[in-house]
Amino acid sequence: MSIVQVSGEGQRRTFDGSQVQSIAEQVFSAMIDDDPSALVLWAGVFPALDDPLEAWVDLTGPWTGRVALTTERATAHDLSRALLGMSPDEPVDDGDVVDAFGEVANVVGGNVKTLLTEVGRLGLPQVAPSAPPMAGNVLHELRMAWRGRPLNIVVTAAE
Amino acid sequence: MRALVIDDSRTMRRIVTRILEPLGFEVAEAADGQQALDLLVGGLEVDLACVDWNMPVMDGLTFVTQVRANREWRGITLMMVTTESEQGQIVRALAAGAHEYLVKPFTPLEFEEKLALLGLLPVGGAR
């Protein structure tokens, strides 16, 4: 569990990293899987991701930072199919994957924002093999398994 | 019943449409507030608008304000469907004229419960 003080202009909050896990579980349970056990903490050594895809939203305002989800491209495709209610063998195009994976980041990020700031602004979601670097400190990193496949969630506070 | 789903994410538009259509709604979609306003100005008549907050071109709060400023559209029920969950944002949206507020993520059942609160579940539409 990570509990840190975060501060912006005129406000100071306690950020409890364990709440990020709770948010991720709620998002996946409500939007993707009826089964809450589909998303669990990763057990053991977290593997290097093969052909990674990252979805992120930036938060600006009194508190500035980023919430990013990273997984393998193949997993992002399956995640998108699940979110869109498609069958596992149905083809999903890259545009759908960018939109769907980005929306997952948007909903996770929007809810994480409530832990950090009252009045910050949530940027539009972006998806790429990797996000542009952000100078700052990792507030919380959550290594999870979605349907047994690696999914990393990182909350970064900008310097 | 007719609904207009306004969200820059076509994934979210599909999810909401997938909830609304089995309930008997005819659904139109718009990718931002301006596109939605253009549809209304063009004569689209809807009973319900489901409005995301953060969108490019025109955000959901501006859309709600614009709709409420036009007496011709006073019959449209406005429901914000957004990740903006801070109390202050909810108050702002309701003050601008939104009737209901649903925070993402939501389940289909939670969505239907909001429609029921608004009196918008068509007869035989509830599960």
Short mmCIF file of C-alpha atoms in Angstrom, two decimals:
data_model
loop_
_atom_site.label_atom_id
_atom_site.label_comp_id
_atom_site.label_asym_id
_atom_site.label_seq_id
_atom_site.Cartn_x
_atom_site.Cartn_y
_atom_site.Cartn_z
CA MET A 1 0.00 0.00 0.00
CA SER A 2 1.32 3.45 -0.81
CA ILE A 3 0.05 6.46 1.09
CA VAL A 4 1.62 9.78 0.19
CA GLN A 5 0.78 13.42 0.61
CA VAL A 6 0.00 15.20 -2.63
CA SER A 7 -0.32 18.92 -2.82
CA GLY A 8 -1.28 21.52 -5.37
CA GLU A 9 -2.25 25.15 -5.23
CA GLY A 10 -3.99 25.62 -1.92
CA GLN A 11 -4.84 22.01 -1.29
CA ARG A 12 -3.23 19.01 0.29
CA ARG A 13 -4.54 15.46 0.20
CA THR A 14 -3.56 12.02 1.29
CA PHE A 15 -3.27 9.73 -1.72
CA ASP A 16 -3.88 6.11 -0.85
CA GLY A 17 -2.53 3.98 -3.66
CA SER A 18 -4.64 0.99 -2.69
CA GLN A 19 -7.66 2.94 -3.90
CA VAL A 20 -6.27 2.79 -7.44
CA GLN A 21 -6.67 -0.98 -7.33
CA SER A 22 -10.22 -0.59 -6.11
CA ILE A 23 -10.98 1.85 -8.94
CA ALA A 24 -9.48 -0.47 -11.56
CA GLU A 25 -11.48 -3.40 -10.23
CA GLN A 26 -14.70 -1.37 -10.33
CA VAL A 27 -14.05 -0.16 -13.87
CA PHE A 28 -13.26 -3.61 -15.22
CA SER A 29 -16.09 -5.25 -13.33
CA ALA A 30 -18.70 -2.73 -14.49
CA MET A 31 -17.57 -2.20 -18.08
CA ILE A 32 -15.73 -5.30 -19.19
CA ASP A 33 -16.23 -8.41 -17.08
CA ASP A 34 -19.11 -9.27 -14.84
CA ASP A 35 -16.58 -11.46 -13.05
CA PRO A 36 -14.54 -9.41 -10.52
CA SER A 37 -11.87 -12.12 -10.43
CA ALA A 38 -10.91 -11.36 -14.05
CA LEU A 39 -8.67 -8.54 -12.80
CA VAL A 40 -6.35 -9.40 -9.93
CA LEU A 41 -2.92 -8.41 -8.69
CA TRP A 42 -0.10 -10.02 -10.62
CA ALA A 43 1.51 -12.87 -8.70
CA GLY A 44 5.25 -13.33 -9.09
CA VAL A 45 7.68 -11.53 -11.36
CA PHE A 46 5.95 -9.12 -13.72
CA PRO A 47 7.04 -9.98 -17.27
CA ALA A 48 8.46 -7.63 -19.90
CA LEU A 49 5.61 -6.71 -22.23
CA ASP A 50 5.75 -7.97 -25.79
CA ASP A 51 4.61 -5.28 -28.28
CA PRO A 52 3.25 -2.95 -25.59
CA LEU A 53 0.44 -0.48 -26.02
CA GLU A 54 -0.07 2.36 -23.57
CA ALA A 55 -3.24 4.37 -22.93
CA TRP A 56 -3.04 7.45 -20.75
CA VAL A 57 -4.76 10.60 -19.61
CA ASP A 58 -2.98 13.67 -18.31
CA LEU A 59 -4.34 15.66 -15.40
CA THR A 60 -3.74 19.38 -15.24
CA GLY A 61 -4.62 22.10 -12.79
CA PRO A 62 -3.65 22.37 -9.14
CA TRP A 63 -2.26 18.85 -9.43
CA THR A 64 -0.52 17.77 -12.61
CA GLY A 65 0.28 14.23 -13.54
CA ARG A 66 -0.69 11.19 -15.55
CA VAL A 67 -2.60 7.96 -15.21
CA ALA A 68 -1.38 5.31 -17.68
CA LEU A 69 -2.33 1.73 -18.46
CA THR A 70 0.07 -0.50 -20.38
CA THR A 71 -0.50 -3.96 -21.73
CA GLU A 72 0.44 -6.07 -24.72
CA ARG A 73 -1.19 -5.14 -28.01
CA ALA A 74 -2.89 -8.55 -28.24
CA THR A 75 -4.36 -8.04 -24.78
CA ALA A 76 -5.55 -4.55 -25.73
CA HIS A 77 -7.34 -6.13 -28.69
CA ASP A 78 -9.08 -8.65 -26.41
CA LEU A 79 -9.89 -5.91 -23.92
CA SER A 80 -11.49 -3.90 -26.71
CA ARG A 81 -13.55 -6.87 -27.91
CA ALA A 82 -14.77 -7.47 -24.38
CA LEU A 83 -15.63 -3.81 -23.87
CA LEU A 84 -17.47 -3.63 -27.18
CA GLY A 85 -19.36 -6.86 -26.56
CA MET A 86 -17.71 -8.60 -29.51
CA SER A 87 -17.02 -12.30 -29.73
CA PRO A 88 -13.40 -13.38 -29.05
CA ASP A 89 -12.71 -14.25 -32.71
CA GLU A 90 -14.36 -11.18 -34.20
CA PRO A 91 -11.89 -8.87 -35.97
CA VAL A 92 -11.33 -5.55 -34.25
CA ASP A 93 -9.58 -2.75 -36.12
CA ASP A 94 -6.82 -0.55 -34.73
CA GLY A 95 -9.16 2.44 -34.52
CA ASP A 96 -11.52 0.51 -32.27
CA VAL A 97 -8.62 -0.60 -30.09
CA VAL A 98 -7.30 2.94 -29.72
CA ASP A 99 -10.77 4.22 -28.86
CA ALA A 100 -11.70 1.40 -26.48
CA PHE A 101 -8.37 1.14 -24.64
CA GLY A 102 -8.27 4.93 -24.42
CA GLU A 103 -11.75 4.96 -22.89
CA VAL A 104 -10.64 2.49 -20.23
CA ALA A 105 -7.76 4.85 -19.37
CA ASN A 106 -10.18 7.76 -19.38
CA VAL A 107 -12.54 6.14 -16.89
CA VAL A 108 -9.75 4.86 -14.63
CA GLY A 109 -7.99 8.24 -14.84
CA GLY A 110 -11.16 10.21 -14.17
CA ASN A 111 -11.81 8.25 -11.02
CA VAL A 112 -8.18 8.46 -9.87
CA LYS A 113 -8.42 12.24 -10.35
CA THR A 114 -10.99 12.39 -7.57
CA LEU A 115 -8.32 11.02 -5.21
CA LEU A 116 -5.92 13.79 -6.12
CA THR A 117 -7.71 17.04 -6.77
CA GLU A 118 -11.10 18.70 -6.59
CA VAL A 119 -10.72 21.02 -9.49
CA GLY A 120 -8.18 19.52 -11.88
CA ARG A 121 -8.85 19.00 -15.54
CA LEU A 122 -8.77 15.61 -17.22
CA GLY A 123 -7.17 15.59 -20.65
CA LEU A 124 -8.46 13.53 -23.54
CA PRO A 125 -7.20 9.93 -23.63
CA GLN A 126 -4.28 9.03 -25.85
CA VAL A 127 -2.95 5.68 -27.01
CA ALA A 128 0.49 4.83 -28.43
CA PRO A 129 3.18 2.16 -28.09
CA SER A 130 4.55 4.37 -25.31
CA ALA A 131 3.54 7.69 -23.81
CA PRO A 132 5.89 10.64 -24.16
CA PRO A 133 8.09 10.86 -21.10
CA MET A 134 6.85 12.92 -18.15
CA ALA A 135 9.37 14.25 -15.68
CA GLY A 136 8.09 13.41 -12.25
CA ASN A 137 7.66 10.80 -9.58
CA VAL A 138 5.72 7.57 -9.73
CA LEU A 139 3.06 7.87 -7.02
CA HIS A 140 1.76 4.37 -7.45
CA GLU A 141 2.37 1.40 -9.73
CA LEU A 142 -0.09 -1.43 -9.89
CA ARG A 143 0.91 -4.66 -11.59
CA MET A 144 -2.19 -6.59 -12.43
CA ALA A 145 -3.36 -9.60 -14.39
CA TRP A 146 -6.41 -9.25 -16.61
CA ARG A 147 -7.61 -12.72 -17.59
CA GLY A 148 -4.12 -13.87 -16.62
CA ARG A 149 -2.30 -11.37 -18.85
CA PRO A 150 -0.13 -8.49 -17.65
CA LEU A 151 -1.59 -5.02 -17.25
CA ASN A 152 0.34 -2.21 -15.62
CA ILE A 153 -1.26 0.91 -14.13
CA VAL A 154 0.95 3.83 -13.16
CA VAL A 155 0.04 7.14 -11.52
CA THR A 156 2.75 9.76 -12.01
CA ALA A 157 3.01 13.18 -10.40
CA ALA A 158 4.65 15.72 -12.69
CA GLU A 159 7.54 17.76 -11.33
CA MET B 1 -38.62 7.42 -27.39
CA ARG B 2 -35.59 8.92 -29.06
CA ALA B 3 -32.19 9.44 -27.51
CA LEU B 4 -29.08 11.33 -28.53
CA VAL B 5 -25.82 9.89 -27.21
CA ILE B 6 -23.04 12.48 -27.13
CA ASP B 7 -19.54 11.21 -26.41
CA ASP B 8 -16.22 11.58 -28.22
CA SER B 9 -15.54 7.92 -27.55
CA ARG B 10 -17.34 5.75 -30.05
CA THR B 11 -16.78 2.86 -27.66
CA MET B 12 -18.86 4.63 -25.04
CA ARG B 13 -21.48 5.58 -27.63
CA ARG B 14 -21.75 1.91 -28.56
CA ILE B 15 -22.03 0.84 -24.93
CA VAL B 16 -24.80 3.34 -24.22
CA THR B 17 -26.58 2.50 -27.47
CA ARG B 18 -26.40 -1.18 -26.56
CA ILE B 19 -28.26 -0.37 -23.35
CA LEU B 20 -30.82 2.00 -24.88
CA GLU B 21 -31.89 0.13 -28.02
CA PRO B 22 -33.21 -2.99 -26.26
CA LEU B 23 -35.24 -0.64 -24.08
CA GLY B 24 -37.00 0.62 -27.19
CA PHE B 25 -35.07 3.83 -27.80
CA GLU B 26 -34.18 5.01 -31.27
CA VAL B 27 -30.63 6.28 -30.89
CA ALA B 28 -28.72 9.01 -32.71
CA GLU B 29 -25.07 9.73 -31.96
CA ALA B 30 -22.81 12.77 -31.87
CA ALA B 31 -19.09 12.95 -31.17
CA ASP B 32 -19.13 16.32 -29.41
CA GLY B 33 -21.46 19.02 -28.18
CA GLN B 34 -21.31 21.07 -31.36
CA GLN B 35 -22.20 18.08 -33.52
CA ALA B 36 -25.12 17.38 -31.19
CA LEU B 37 -26.31 21.00 -31.35
CA ASP B 38 -26.10 20.88 -35.14
CA LEU B 39 -28.35 17.81 -35.14
CA LEU B 40 -30.90 19.56 -32.93
CA VAL B 41 -30.78 22.73 -35.01
CA GLY B 42 -31.27 20.52 -38.06
CA GLY B 43 -34.55 19.29 -36.63
CA LEU B 44 -33.63 16.11 -34.77
CA GLU B 45 -36.19 15.59 -32.02
CA VAL B 46 -35.14 13.63 -28.96
CA ASP B 47 -36.57 12.89 -25.54
CA LEU B 48 -33.23 12.18 -23.90
CA ALA B 49 -29.65 13.34 -24.38
CA CYS B 50 -26.85 11.41 -22.68
CA VAL B 51 -23.96 13.84 -22.45
CA ASP B 52 -20.28 13.25 -21.76
CA TRP B 53 -18.44 16.12 -20.07
CA ASN B 54 -14.92 16.11 -21.55
CA MET B 55 -15.10 16.34 -25.32
CA PRO B 56 -13.20 18.27 -27.96
CA VAL B 57 -14.81 21.17 -29.87
CA MET B 58 -17.68 21.67 -27.38
CA ASP B 59 -17.79 20.08 -23.95
CA GLY B 60 -20.87 18.62 -22.33
CA LEU B 61 -21.42 21.45 -19.85
CA THR B 62 -21.49 24.01 -22.66
CA PHE B 63 -23.91 21.80 -24.60
CA VAL B 64 -26.24 21.55 -21.60
CA THR B 65 -26.13 25.32 -21.12
CA GLN B 66 -26.91 25.92 -24.80
CA VAL B 67 -29.81 23.49 -24.83
CA ARG B 68 -31.30 25.02 -21.71
CA ALA B 69 -31.02 28.49 -23.25
CA ASN B 70 -33.37 27.48 -26.09
CA ARG B 71 -37.03 27.16 -25.13
CA GLU B 72 -37.72 24.91 -28.11
CA TRP B 73 -35.59 22.22 -26.49
CA ARG B 74 -37.00 22.43 -22.98
CA GLY B 75 -38.62 19.00 -23.39
CA ILE B 76 -35.27 17.27 -23.73
CA THR B 77 -34.16 15.40 -20.63
CA LEU B 78 -30.43 15.85 -20.12
CA MET B 79 -28.36 13.22 -18.36
CA MET B 80 -24.64 13.69 -17.87
CA VAL B 81 -22.69 10.44 -18.33
CA THR B 82 -19.13 11.21 -17.37
CA THR B 83 -16.03 10.38 -15.36
CA GLU B 84 -16.26 13.78 -13.65
CA SER B 85 -17.39 12.67 -10.23
CA GLU B 86 -16.42 15.49 -7.88
CA GLN B 87 -19.35 17.00 -5.98
CA GLY B 88 -18.56 20.44 -7.35
CA GLN B 89 -18.78 19.24 -10.94
CA ILE B 90 -22.09 17.49 -10.30
CA VAL B 91 -23.50 20.66 -8.77
CA ARG B 92 -22.29 22.71 -11.77
CA ALA B 93 -23.94 20.33 -14.23
CA LEU B 94 -27.23 20.25 -12.35
CA ALA B 95 -27.17 24.03 -11.98
CA ALA B 96 -26.63 24.36 -15.73
CA GLY B 97 -29.77 22.33 -16.36
CA ALA B 98 -28.85 18.65 -16.37
CA HIS B 99 -31.59 16.48 -14.87
CA GLU B 100 -29.47 13.54 -13.82
CA TYR B 101 -25.85 12.57 -13.46
CA LEU B 102 -24.30 9.15 -13.98
CA VAL B 103 -20.64 8.57 -13.23
CA LYS B 104 -18.57 6.18 -15.35
CA PRO B 105 -18.07 3.30 -14.84
CA PHE B 106 -21.67 2.19 -14.71
CA THR B 107 -23.47 -1.09 -15.20
CA PRO B 108 -26.45 -1.44 -17.54
CA LEU B 109 -28.64 -1.81 -14.46
CA GLU B 110 -27.38 1.47 -12.97
CA PHE B 111 -28.08 3.17 -16.30
CA GLU B 112 -31.62 1.78 -16.37
CA GLU B 113 -32.17 2.90 -12.78
CA LYS B 114 -31.33 6.47 -13.80
CA LEU B 115 -33.77 6.23 -16.72
CA ALA B 116 -36.41 4.97 -14.33
CA LEU B 117 -35.77 7.91 -12.00
CA LEU B 118 -36.29 10.21 -14.97
CA GLY B 119 -39.50 8.43 -15.92
CA LEU B 120 -37.99 7.44 -19.25
CA LEU B 121 -38.21 3.68 -19.20
CA PRO B 122 -40.62 2.82 -21.99
CA VAL B 123 -43.46 0.49 -20.99
CA GLY B 124 -42.13 -3.04 -21.15
CA GLY B 125 -38.59 -1.73 -21.41
CA ALA B 126 -37.42 -2.53 -17.90
CA ARG B 127 -35.64 -5.83 -17.38
#
